[in-house]
Structure formats: C-alpha cells, structure tokens
mmCIF file of C-alpha atoms in Angstrom:
data_model
loop_
_atom_site.group_PDB
_atom_site.id
_atom_site.type_symbol
_atom_site.label_atom_id
_atom_site.label_comp_id
_atom_site.label_asym_id
_atom_site.label_seq_id
_atom_site.Cartn_x
_atom_site.Cartn_y
_atom_site.Cartn_z
ATOM 1 C CA MET A 1 -0.148 0.029 -0.296
ATOM 2 C CA LYS A 2 1.349 3.418 -0.771
ATOM 3 C CA LYS A 3 -0.001 6.944 -0.995
ATOM 4 C CA ILE A 4 0.510 7.998 -4.760
ATOM 5 C CA ASP A 5 -0.217 11.315 -6.605
ATOM 6 C CA PRO A 6 -2.368 10.882 -9.945
ATOM 7 C CA PRO A 7 -0.831 12.787 -12.907
ATOM 8 C CA PHE A 8 -3.101 15.649 -13.375
ATOM 9 C CA ILE A 9 -5.894 14.987 -16.161
ATOM 10 C CA ASN A 10 -8.544 17.512 -17.032
ATOM 11 C CA ASP A 11 -11.348 15.111 -16.204
ATOM 12 C CA ILE A 12 -13.981 18.141 -16.992
ATOM 13 C CA GLY A 13 -12.548 18.538 -20.307
ATOM 14 C CA GLU A 14 -12.607 14.653 -20.911
ATOM 15 C CA LEU A 15 -16.169 14.559 -19.969
ATOM 16 C CA LYS A 16 -16.999 17.704 -21.913
ATOM 17 C CA ALA A 17 -15.554 16.038 -25.161
ATOM 18 C CA LEU A 18 -17.343 12.832 -24.608
ATOM 19 C CA ALA A 19 -20.567 14.471 -24.008
ATOM 20 C CA ASP A 20 -20.354 16.598 -27.226
ATOM 21 C CA ASN A 21 -19.344 13.572 -29.463
ATOM 22 C CA GLU A 22 -22.535 13.031 -31.510
ATOM 23 C CA GLY A 23 -20.806 9.546 -32.823
ATOM 24 C CA LEU A 24 -20.923 8.043 -29.340
ATOM 25 C CA GLY A 25 -23.520 5.740 -27.832
ATOM 26 C CA SER A 26 -23.661 7.996 -24.803
ATOM 27 C CA TYR A 27 -24.951 10.806 -27.154
ATOM 28 C CA PRO A 28 -27.139 12.817 -26.007
ATOM 29 C CA TYR A 29 -27.826 11.139 -22.931
ATOM 30 C CA LEU A 30 -24.374 12.274 -21.287
ATOM 31 C CA MET A 31 -24.847 15.655 -22.775
ATOM 32 C CA ASN A 32 -28.082 16.006 -20.851
ATOM 33 C CA GLN A 33 -26.540 14.995 -17.693
ATOM 34 C CA TYR A 34 -23.189 16.842 -18.284
ATOM 35 C CA ILE A 35 -23.783 19.221 -15.375
ATOM 36 C CA GLN A 36 -24.846 16.356 -12.983
ATOM 37 C CA PHE A 37 -21.673 14.566 -13.878
ATOM 38 C CA ARG A 38 -19.377 17.595 -13.497
ATOM 39 C CA ASP A 39 -20.711 18.150 -10.091
ATOM 40 C CA ARG A 40 -20.247 14.721 -8.909
ATOM 41 C CA TYR A 41 -16.272 14.486 -10.076
ATOM 42 C CA ASN A 42 -15.687 17.648 -7.866
ATOM 43 C CA GLU A 43 -17.978 15.866 -5.039
ATOM 44 C CA TYR A 44 -15.579 12.854 -5.227
ATOM 45 C CA SER A 45 -12.688 14.783 -4.854
ATOM 46 C CA ASP A 46 -13.833 16.613 -1.992
ATOM 47 C CA CYS A 47 -14.693 13.561 -0.047
ATOM 48 C CA GLY A 48 -11.741 11.483 -0.998
ATOM 49 C CA GLY A 49 -14.090 8.910 -2.875
ATOM 50 C CA ASP A 50 -15.398 7.915 0.484
ATOM 51 C CA PRO A 51 -18.107 5.045 -0.580
ATOM 52 C CA TRP A 52 -20.320 6.340 2.486
ATOM 53 C CA ALA A 53 -20.224 9.791 1.043
ATOM 54 C CA VAL A 54 -20.673 9.187 -2.550
ATOM 55 C CA ALA A 55 -24.259 7.966 -3.816
ATOM 56 C CA PRO A 56 -24.964 6.340 -7.262
ATOM 57 C CA LEU A 57 -26.052 9.075 -9.740
ATOM 58 C CA PRO A 58 -29.228 7.663 -11.325
ATOM 59 C CA ILE A 59 -28.773 7.149 -14.870
ATOM 60 C CA SER A 60 -30.239 4.889 -17.672
ATOM 61 C CA GLU A 61 -29.099 1.480 -18.273
ATOM 62 C CA HIS A 62 -28.123 2.759 -21.555
ATOM 63 C CA LEU A 63 -26.029 5.374 -20.777
ATOM 64 C CA ALA A 64 -24.317 3.007 -17.917
ATOM 65 C CA ASN A 65 -23.413 0.563 -20.645
ATOM 66 C CA ALA A 66 -21.991 3.212 -22.885
ATOM 67 C CA LEU A 67 -20.159 4.912 -20.079
ATOM 68 C CA LYS A 68 -18.691 1.396 -19.282
ATOM 69 C CA GLY A 69 -17.910 0.935 -22.879
ATOM 70 C CA HIS A 70 -15.841 4.161 -23.192
ATOM 71 C CA TYR A 71 -13.414 2.727 -20.512
ATOM 72 C CA SER A 72 -13.388 -0.669 -22.208
ATOM 73 C CA GLN A 73 -12.681 0.702 -25.595
ATOM 74 C CA PRO A 74 -11.625 4.428 -25.415
ATOM 75 C CA PRO A 75 -13.153 6.577 -28.400
ATOM 76 C CA VAL A 76 -10.689 7.551 -30.986
ATOM 77 C CA GLY A 77 -8.970 10.953 -29.599
ATOM 78 C CA GLY A 78 -10.147 10.537 -26.134
ATOM 79 C CA LEU A 79 -9.365 9.137 -22.826
ATOM 80 C CA GLY A 80 -5.961 8.779 -24.053
ATOM 81 C CA PHE A 81 -4.413 8.669 -20.562
ATOM 82 C CA LEU A 82 -6.011 5.127 -19.329
ATOM 83 C CA LYS A 83 -3.082 3.427 -21.105
ATOM 84 C CA GLU A 84 -0.632 5.639 -19.482
ATOM 85 C CA TYR A 85 -2.011 4.987 -16.139
ATOM 86 C CA ARG A 86 -1.394 1.334 -16.524
ATOM 87 C CA ARG A 87 2.094 1.459 -17.566
ATOM 88 C CA LYS A 88 3.451 4.359 -15.820
ATOM 89 C CA LEU A 89 1.636 5.457 -12.744
ATOM 90 C CA SER A 90 3.181 2.435 -10.438
ATOM 91 C CA PRO A 91 4.680 0.080 -12.692
ATOM 92 C CA THR A 92 6.290 -2.421 -10.083
ATOM 93 C CA PHE A 93 4.406 -1.790 -7.004
ATOM 94 C CA CYS A 94 0.920 -2.191 -6.205
ATOM 95 C CA PRO A 95 -0.700 0.797 -4.203
ATOM 96 C CA MET A 96 -3.607 -1.187 -2.968
ATOM 97 C CA CYS A 97 -2.219 -4.471 -1.316
ATOM 98 C CA GLY A 98 1.687 -3.585 -0.924
ATOM 99 C CA GLY A 99 2.657 -6.449 -3.469
ATOM 100 C CA PHE A 100 5.046 -6.279 -6.060
ATOM 101 C CA GLY A 101 3.254 -6.340 -9.352
ATOM 102 C CA ASN A 102 0.887 -4.161 -11.398
ATOM 103 C CA GLY A 103 -0.800 -4.344 -14.780
ATOM 104 C CA THR A 104 -4.531 -3.639 -14.327
ATOM 105 C CA LEU A 105 -6.683 -0.492 -13.198
ATOM 106 C CA ASP A 106 -8.741 -0.872 -10.072
ATOM 107 C CA HIS A 107 -11.994 1.014 -10.275
ATOM 108 C CA TYR A 108 -12.132 2.122 -6.585
ATOM 109 C CA LEU A 109 -15.874 2.620 -6.694
ATOM 110 C CA PRO A 110 -16.750 -0.028 -8.959
ATOM 111 C CA LYS A 111 -17.950 0.921 -12.107
ATOM 112 C CA ASN A 112 -21.063 -1.482 -12.104
ATOM 113 C CA ASP A 113 -22.216 0.408 -9.302
ATOM 114 C CA TYR A 114 -20.870 3.680 -10.006
ATOM 115 C CA PRO A 115 -20.662 3.881 -13.982
ATOM 116 C CA GLU A 116 -20.504 7.823 -13.939
ATOM 117 C CA TYR A 117 -16.947 7.140 -12.527
ATOM 118 C CA SER A 118 -15.966 4.324 -15.174
ATOM 119 C CA PHE A 119 -13.251 6.763 -16.865
ATOM 120 C CA PHE A 120 -13.104 9.418 -13.866
ATOM 121 C CA SER A 121 -9.143 9.419 -13.329
ATOM 122 C CA ARG A 122 -9.151 9.512 -9.662
ATOM 123 C CA ASN A 123 -11.424 6.619 -9.373
ATOM 124 C CA LEU A 124 -8.810 4.512 -11.392
ATOM 125 C CA VAL A 125 -5.963 3.217 -9.018
ATOM 126 C CA PRO A 126 -3.060 0.744 -10.820
ATOM 127 C CA ALA A 127 -3.341 -2.535 -8.875
ATOM 128 C CA CYS A 128 -1.963 -6.288 -9.199
ATOM 129 C CA ASN A 129 -4.260 -9.043 -9.400
ATOM 130 C CA CYS A 130 -5.735 -8.152 -5.917
ATOM 131 C CA ASN A 131 -8.066 -5.876 -8.195
ATOM 132 C CA SER A 132 -9.792 -8.995 -9.459
ATOM 133 C CA LEU A 133 -9.700 -10.952 -6.088
ATOM 134 C CA ARG A 134 -11.254 -7.825 -4.229
ATOM 135 C CA GLY A 135 -14.284 -7.860 -6.881
ATOM 136 C CA GLU A 136 -16.620 -4.990 -6.247
ATOM 137 C CA THR A 137 -16.193 -4.855 -2.267
ATOM 138 C CA VAL A 138 -15.615 -1.268 -1.358
ATOM 139 C CA LYS A 139 -17.105 -0.653 2.145
ATOM 140 C CA GLY A 140 -18.449 -2.692 5.048
ATOM 141 C CA ALA A 141 -21.746 -3.030 6.922
ATOM 142 C CA ALA A 142 -21.302 0.504 8.616
ATOM 143 C CA PRO A 143 -19.029 3.564 8.280
ATOM 144 C CA PRO A 144 -16.364 4.217 8.331
ATOM 145 C CA ALA A 145 -15.314 0.786 7.140
ATOM 146 C CA ARG A 146 -14.138 0.940 3.630
ATOM 147 C CA VAL A 147 -11.086 0.258 1.346
ATOM 148 C CA ILE A 148 -8.082 2.376 1.541
ATOM 149 C CA HIS A 149 -7.689 4.995 -1.377
ATOM 150 C CA PRO A 150 -4.205 5.288 -2.458
ATOM 151 C CA TYR A 151 -4.842 9.110 -3.810
ATOM 152 C CA PHE A 152 -6.573 10.608 -0.580
ATOM 153 C CA ASP A 153 -5.453 8.462 2.406
ATOM 154 C CA ASP A 154 -2.732 10.172 3.996
ATOM 155 C CA PHE A 155 -2.333 7.567 6.771
ATOM 156 C CA LEU A 156 -0.513 5.453 4.336
ATOM 157 C CA GLY A 157 2.673 7.067 5.135
ATOM 158 C CA ASP A 158 2.343 5.088 8.742
ATOM 159 C CA ARG A 159 3.571 1.697 9.368
ATOM 160 C CA LEU A 160 0.208 0.089 9.177
ATOM 161 C CA TYR A 161 0.368 -4.009 9.108
ATOM 162 C CA GLN A 162 3.077 -6.685 10.265
ATOM 163 C CA SER A 163 3.125 -10.359 9.950
ATOM 164 C CA VAL A 164 2.490 -12.830 12.833
ATOM 165 C CA PHE A 165 4.368 -16.202 12.681
ATOM 166 C CA GLU A 166 2.756 -19.077 14.943
ATOM 167 C CA GLY A 167 3.615 -22.774 14.915
ATOM 168 C CA GLY A 168 6.960 -24.681 14.134
ATOM 169 C CA PHE A 169 9.861 -23.243 12.589
ATOM 170 C CA SER A 170 9.816 -24.852 9.052
ATOM 171 C CA SER A 171 6.261 -24.248 8.263
ATOM 172 C CA PRO A 172 4.812 -21.577 10.679
ATOM 173 C CA SER A 173 1.210 -20.088 10.085
ATOM 174 C CA ILE A 174 1.753 -16.524 8.686
ATOM 175 C CA SER A 175 -0.886 -14.118 9.025
ATOM 176 C CA ILE A 176 -1.189 -10.412 8.836
ATOM 177 C CA GLU A 177 -2.561 -8.007 11.564
ATOM 178 C CA VAL A 178 -2.909 -4.217 12.066
ATOM 179 C CA VAL A 179 0.158 -2.897 13.758
ATOM 180 C CA GLU A 180 -1.552 -0.401 16.142
ATOM 181 C CA GLU A 181 -4.855 -1.742 17.473
ATOM 182 C CA ASP A 182 -5.694 1.909 18.595
ATOM 183 C CA HIS A 183 -4.853 3.493 15.285
ATOM 184 C CA PRO A 184 -7.446 6.434 14.508
ATOM 185 C CA GLU A 185 -8.132 4.510 11.403
ATOM 186 C CA ILE A 186 -8.471 1.011 12.796
ATOM 187 C CA GLU A 187 -11.981 0.193 11.376
ATOM 188 C CA ILE A 188 -10.627 1.066 7.763
ATOM 189 C CA LEU A 189 -7.309 -0.639 8.261
ATOM 190 C CA GLN A 190 -9.159 -3.806 9.459
ATOM 191 C CA PHE A 191 -11.493 -3.984 6.370
ATOM 192 C CA HIS A 192 -8.824 -2.971 3.966
ATOM 193 C CA LEU A 193 -6.928 -5.980 5.355
ATOM 194 C CA ASP A 194 -9.788 -8.481 5.200
ATOM 195 C CA SER A 195 -11.008 -7.188 2.040
ATOM 196 C CA VAL A 196 -7.758 -6.467 0.123
ATOM 197 C CA ILE A 197 -4.785 -7.927 1.505
ATOM 198 C CA LYS A 198 -5.761 -11.398 2.708
ATOM 199 C CA ASN A 199 -5.909 -13.393 -0.577
ATOM 200 C CA GLU A 200 -4.294 -16.585 -2.049
ATOM 201 C CA ALA A 201 -1.579 -14.630 -3.751
ATOM 202 C CA THR A 202 -0.490 -12.772 -0.663
ATOM 203 C CA GLN A 203 -0.716 -15.796 1.601
ATOM 204 C CA GLY A 204 1.426 -17.804 -1.006
ATOM 205 C CA TRP A 205 4.102 -15.171 -1.481
ATOM 206 C CA PHE A 206 4.491 -15.058 2.592
ATOM 207 C CA GLU A 207 4.691 -18.688 2.856
ATOM 208 C CA LYS A 208 7.040 -19.205 0.066
ATOM 209 C CA TYR A 209 9.368 -16.232 1.297
ATOM 210 C CA TRP A 210 9.714 -17.853 4.694
ATOM 211 C CA SER A 211 10.211 -21.035 3.058
ATOM 212 C CA ASP A 212 13.293 -19.516 1.158
ATOM 213 C CA LEU A 213 14.508 -17.442 4.211
ATOM 214 C CA SER A 214 14.509 -20.375 6.599
ATOM 215 C CA GLN A 215 16.710 -22.657 4.550
ATOM 216 C CA ARG A 216 18.800 -19.847 2.939
ATOM 217 C CA PRO A 217 18.969 -16.630 5.078
ATOM 218 C CA HIS A 218 22.629 -15.996 4.564
ATOM 219 C CA ASP A 219 21.680 -15.748 1.053
ATOM 220 C CA LYS A 220 18.831 -13.590 1.415
ATOM 221 C CA LEU A 221 20.349 -11.296 3.941
ATOM 222 C CA ASP A 222 23.788 -11.267 2.713
ATOM 223 C CA LEU A 223 23.910 -7.603 2.275
ATOM 224 C CA VAL A 224 23.128 -6.758 5.613
ATOM 225 C CA LEU A 225 24.987 -9.642 7.639
ATOM 226 C CA PRO A 226 28.037 -9.302 9.477
ATOM 227 C CA PRO A 227 31.269 -10.720 8.061
ATOM 228 C CA PRO A 228 31.229 -14.839 8.307
ATOM 229 C CA THR A 229 34.055 -14.508 10.786
ATOM 230 C CA GLN A 230 32.067 -12.661 13.324
ATOM 231 C CA ASP A 231 29.638 -14.949 15.626
ATOM 232 C CA LEU A 232 25.987 -13.811 15.138
ATOM 233 C CA THR A 233 23.650 -13.855 17.735
ATOM 234 C CA GLY A 234 19.579 -13.324 17.490
ATOM 235 C CA ALA A 235 20.011 -10.028 18.613
ATOM 236 C CA GLU A 236 22.595 -9.175 16.029
ATOM 237 C CA LEU A 237 20.584 -10.807 13.313
ATOM 238 C CA LYS A 238 17.333 -8.357 14.320
ATOM 239 C CA ALA A 239 19.636 -5.516 14.108
ATOM 240 C CA ALA A 240 20.587 -6.545 10.349
ATOM 241 C CA ILE A 241 16.900 -7.504 9.485
ATOM 242 C CA ARG A 242 15.653 -4.061 10.782
ATOM 243 C CA LYS A 243 18.599 -2.304 8.325
ATOM 244 C CA TYR A 244 17.032 -4.699 5.635
ATOM 245 C CA ARG A 245 13.758 -3.668 6.406
ATOM 246 C CA ASP A 246 14.235 0.305 6.378
ATOM 247 C CA TYR A 247 16.168 -0.139 3.197
ATOM 248 C CA MET A 248 13.070 -1.762 1.913
ATOM 249 C CA ASP A 249 10.845 0.814 2.810
ATOM 250 C CA LYS A 250 13.314 3.518 0.987
ATOM 251 C CA ASP A 251 13.395 1.311 -2.134
ATOM 252 C CA HIS A 252 9.566 1.229 -2.406
ATOM 253 C CA ASP A 253 8.810 4.675 -0.780
ATOM 254 C CA THR A 254 6.392 3.004 1.700
ATOM 255 C CA PRO A 255 6.447 1.043 4.848
ATOM 256 C CA ASN A 256 3.644 -1.108 3.763
ATOM 257 C CA ASN A 257 5.227 -3.283 1.192
ATOM 258 C CA TRP A 258 5.229 -7.140 1.735
ATOM 259 C CA PHE A 259 8.893 -7.363 2.663
ATOM 260 C CA SER A 260 8.504 -4.627 5.342
ATOM 261 C CA ILE A 261 5.457 -6.280 6.805
ATOM 262 C CA PHE A 262 6.765 -9.733 6.826
ATOM 263 C CA TYR A 263 10.246 -8.401 8.429
ATOM 264 C CA THR A 264 8.198 -6.068 10.899
ATOM 265 C CA GLY A 265 6.524 -9.242 12.344
ATOM 266 C CA LEU A 266 9.344 -11.447 12.228
ATOM 267 C CA MET A 267 11.480 -8.964 14.508
ATOM 268 C CA ASN A 268 8.825 -9.817 17.160
ATOM 269 C CA CYS A 269 9.766 -13.247 17.141
ATOM 270 C CA GLN A 270 13.017 -13.674 19.170
ATOM 271 C CA ASP A 271 13.118 -17.548 19.321
ATOM 272 C CA ARG A 272 12.672 -17.512 15.537
ATOM 273 C CA LEU A 273 15.346 -15.025 15.092
ATOM 274 C CA ASP A 274 17.655 -17.398 17.331
ATOM 275 C CA ARG A 275 17.150 -20.051 15.310
ATOM 276 C CA LEU A 276 17.722 -18.272 11.984
ATOM 277 C CA ALA A 277 20.938 -17.044 13.387
ATOM 278 C CA ALA A 278 22.021 -20.689 13.981
ATOM 279 C CA VAL A 279 21.056 -21.765 10.523
ATOM 280 C CA ILE A 280 23.177 -18.869 9.198
ATOM 281 C CA LYS A 281 26.071 -19.911 11.334
ATOM 282 C CA SER A 282 25.944 -23.503 10.353
ATOM 283 C CA LEU A 283 26.016 -22.473 6.646
ATOM 284 C CA ARG A 284 28.462 -19.794 6.212
#
C-alpha cells in the first residue's frame, strides 16, 4: 500500500469532449446530464472517494453501458491517459495491497455500481491481481469501514501492518495484522486487510518467502549480515533485519510493502530469530 499522486488529468475536459461527441452511444444522454456528472466529479474529489459519502448517480441502463464501454474501448482521440495509467503510474508496486506487481486499473468505486466514474481518473488506481480478487467490495456493513484509497489517504505514510508467525520453525502459520490496535483509522485498516490484502496471492508469497528465508537466510540477508568470521546472535540478526527492512521501505517509498510487513512481524519473534541465526552460522 502506498500514497501516490495521480498525474494531472483534465477530467472535466475529457467529460465535455465525450458529452459533445455525436458519434458515441452515450450521446445525447451524457450531454443532457453533463452538469450532474461535472458536479459529481468535484464531490468525489472533495470527499476523497469515500463510498459512504458518494451515492450512485441515477442514470439509464443505456447510458451506464455506454460509459463502461468508453472505458473498455476509449473513443478515438479521447481518454488517452488510460493506457498511461496502466503503464507508468506505479509500474512495479501495487498501491492497493503492497505487493510487487501491477498491470491493471482498479475502479475504486466499482463501475457496475458507479458507472459515472468509469473513466474518472481519480477513481482509477493501478493494481495487481488483488483487483480481481477484491471484486466489487468497497465498504463494510457500517461506516467508516471501507477500502483504503491510495490517492487520498495520508495515513498510508504510517506503518500499518505486520506479519504474525505461529507454530513450528519450518512451516509456521503466517498471518497479517494491524500494527496499532488503537490507530485512529483502525476500522478502515481492518476492513482493507480483510477485503484486499488477505488473499491467495498474498498468502502464497509470505509462505514461499519464509520457506526460502528459513533454508537460505545467509543468501537472502547477505548484504546486511556481519562478516562470516564474526559470531552472529539473534539480537544481531534482528538489527541486521531492521536495516534490511528500512532499506526496503526506502526502495519502495512506503513502509507497507510486503517485505516490510514480513520483517516487521519477524522482528517480534526472538526465538525464531535465534534459530535463523543458528542456521546462518551453520551454512556460512
């Protein structure tokens, strides 16, 4: 997860061009409701896309389908920024789940429920396959529970999540939890964890990473470990891991990448660190 700034897009200009285009299936319906759409764009930005503050705009099924079609197949000369969003906005990191991939655009407010935002730039967030795994879930049973919005939520600069290890050394159970139970946005953080972060892809990565680390910790952490001639204690390994985690935070410009979540939790497990230190000593 990461706070990112979208490139400046003249959304009102894009909307007006579409509304005036007589060759599109949205004409003249979009033109007739242009003022309402324009006002909704401004309202969205004012409330940070909060699904508890944004009600769907009443529009016909024909217009809704036409708007979603403009997103899927941008008209000639319009919505050119969509391809740029996918390719450039966050090419190697997912601002939604903290993973290391991208390639899709996530409609923060689902286009089936909010077709008026189908091509609104601030509703389109680069994401990995957590996009499809999340589906159309965006808010919980009661406010303020909702999905985090990378364009508007400044608390993404905080360290939000950490791993939790339970069970044996070789094949532990690894889960993720909110770091601060009294965080002012705890309901949002917990909902985002349950709805976006917890999925098969995330679980698979954490399990595979621990499997590799537990068998080859000297290779994974080589850049931050003391020289092989120096004895290594669990406490010294913890210091080395903290250095590695902090480097990853800087590299990805967020404390909420998967490496950071993984190692933040691992540093809470001194027995596991002692065992890793012993493995390193035996292999170097």
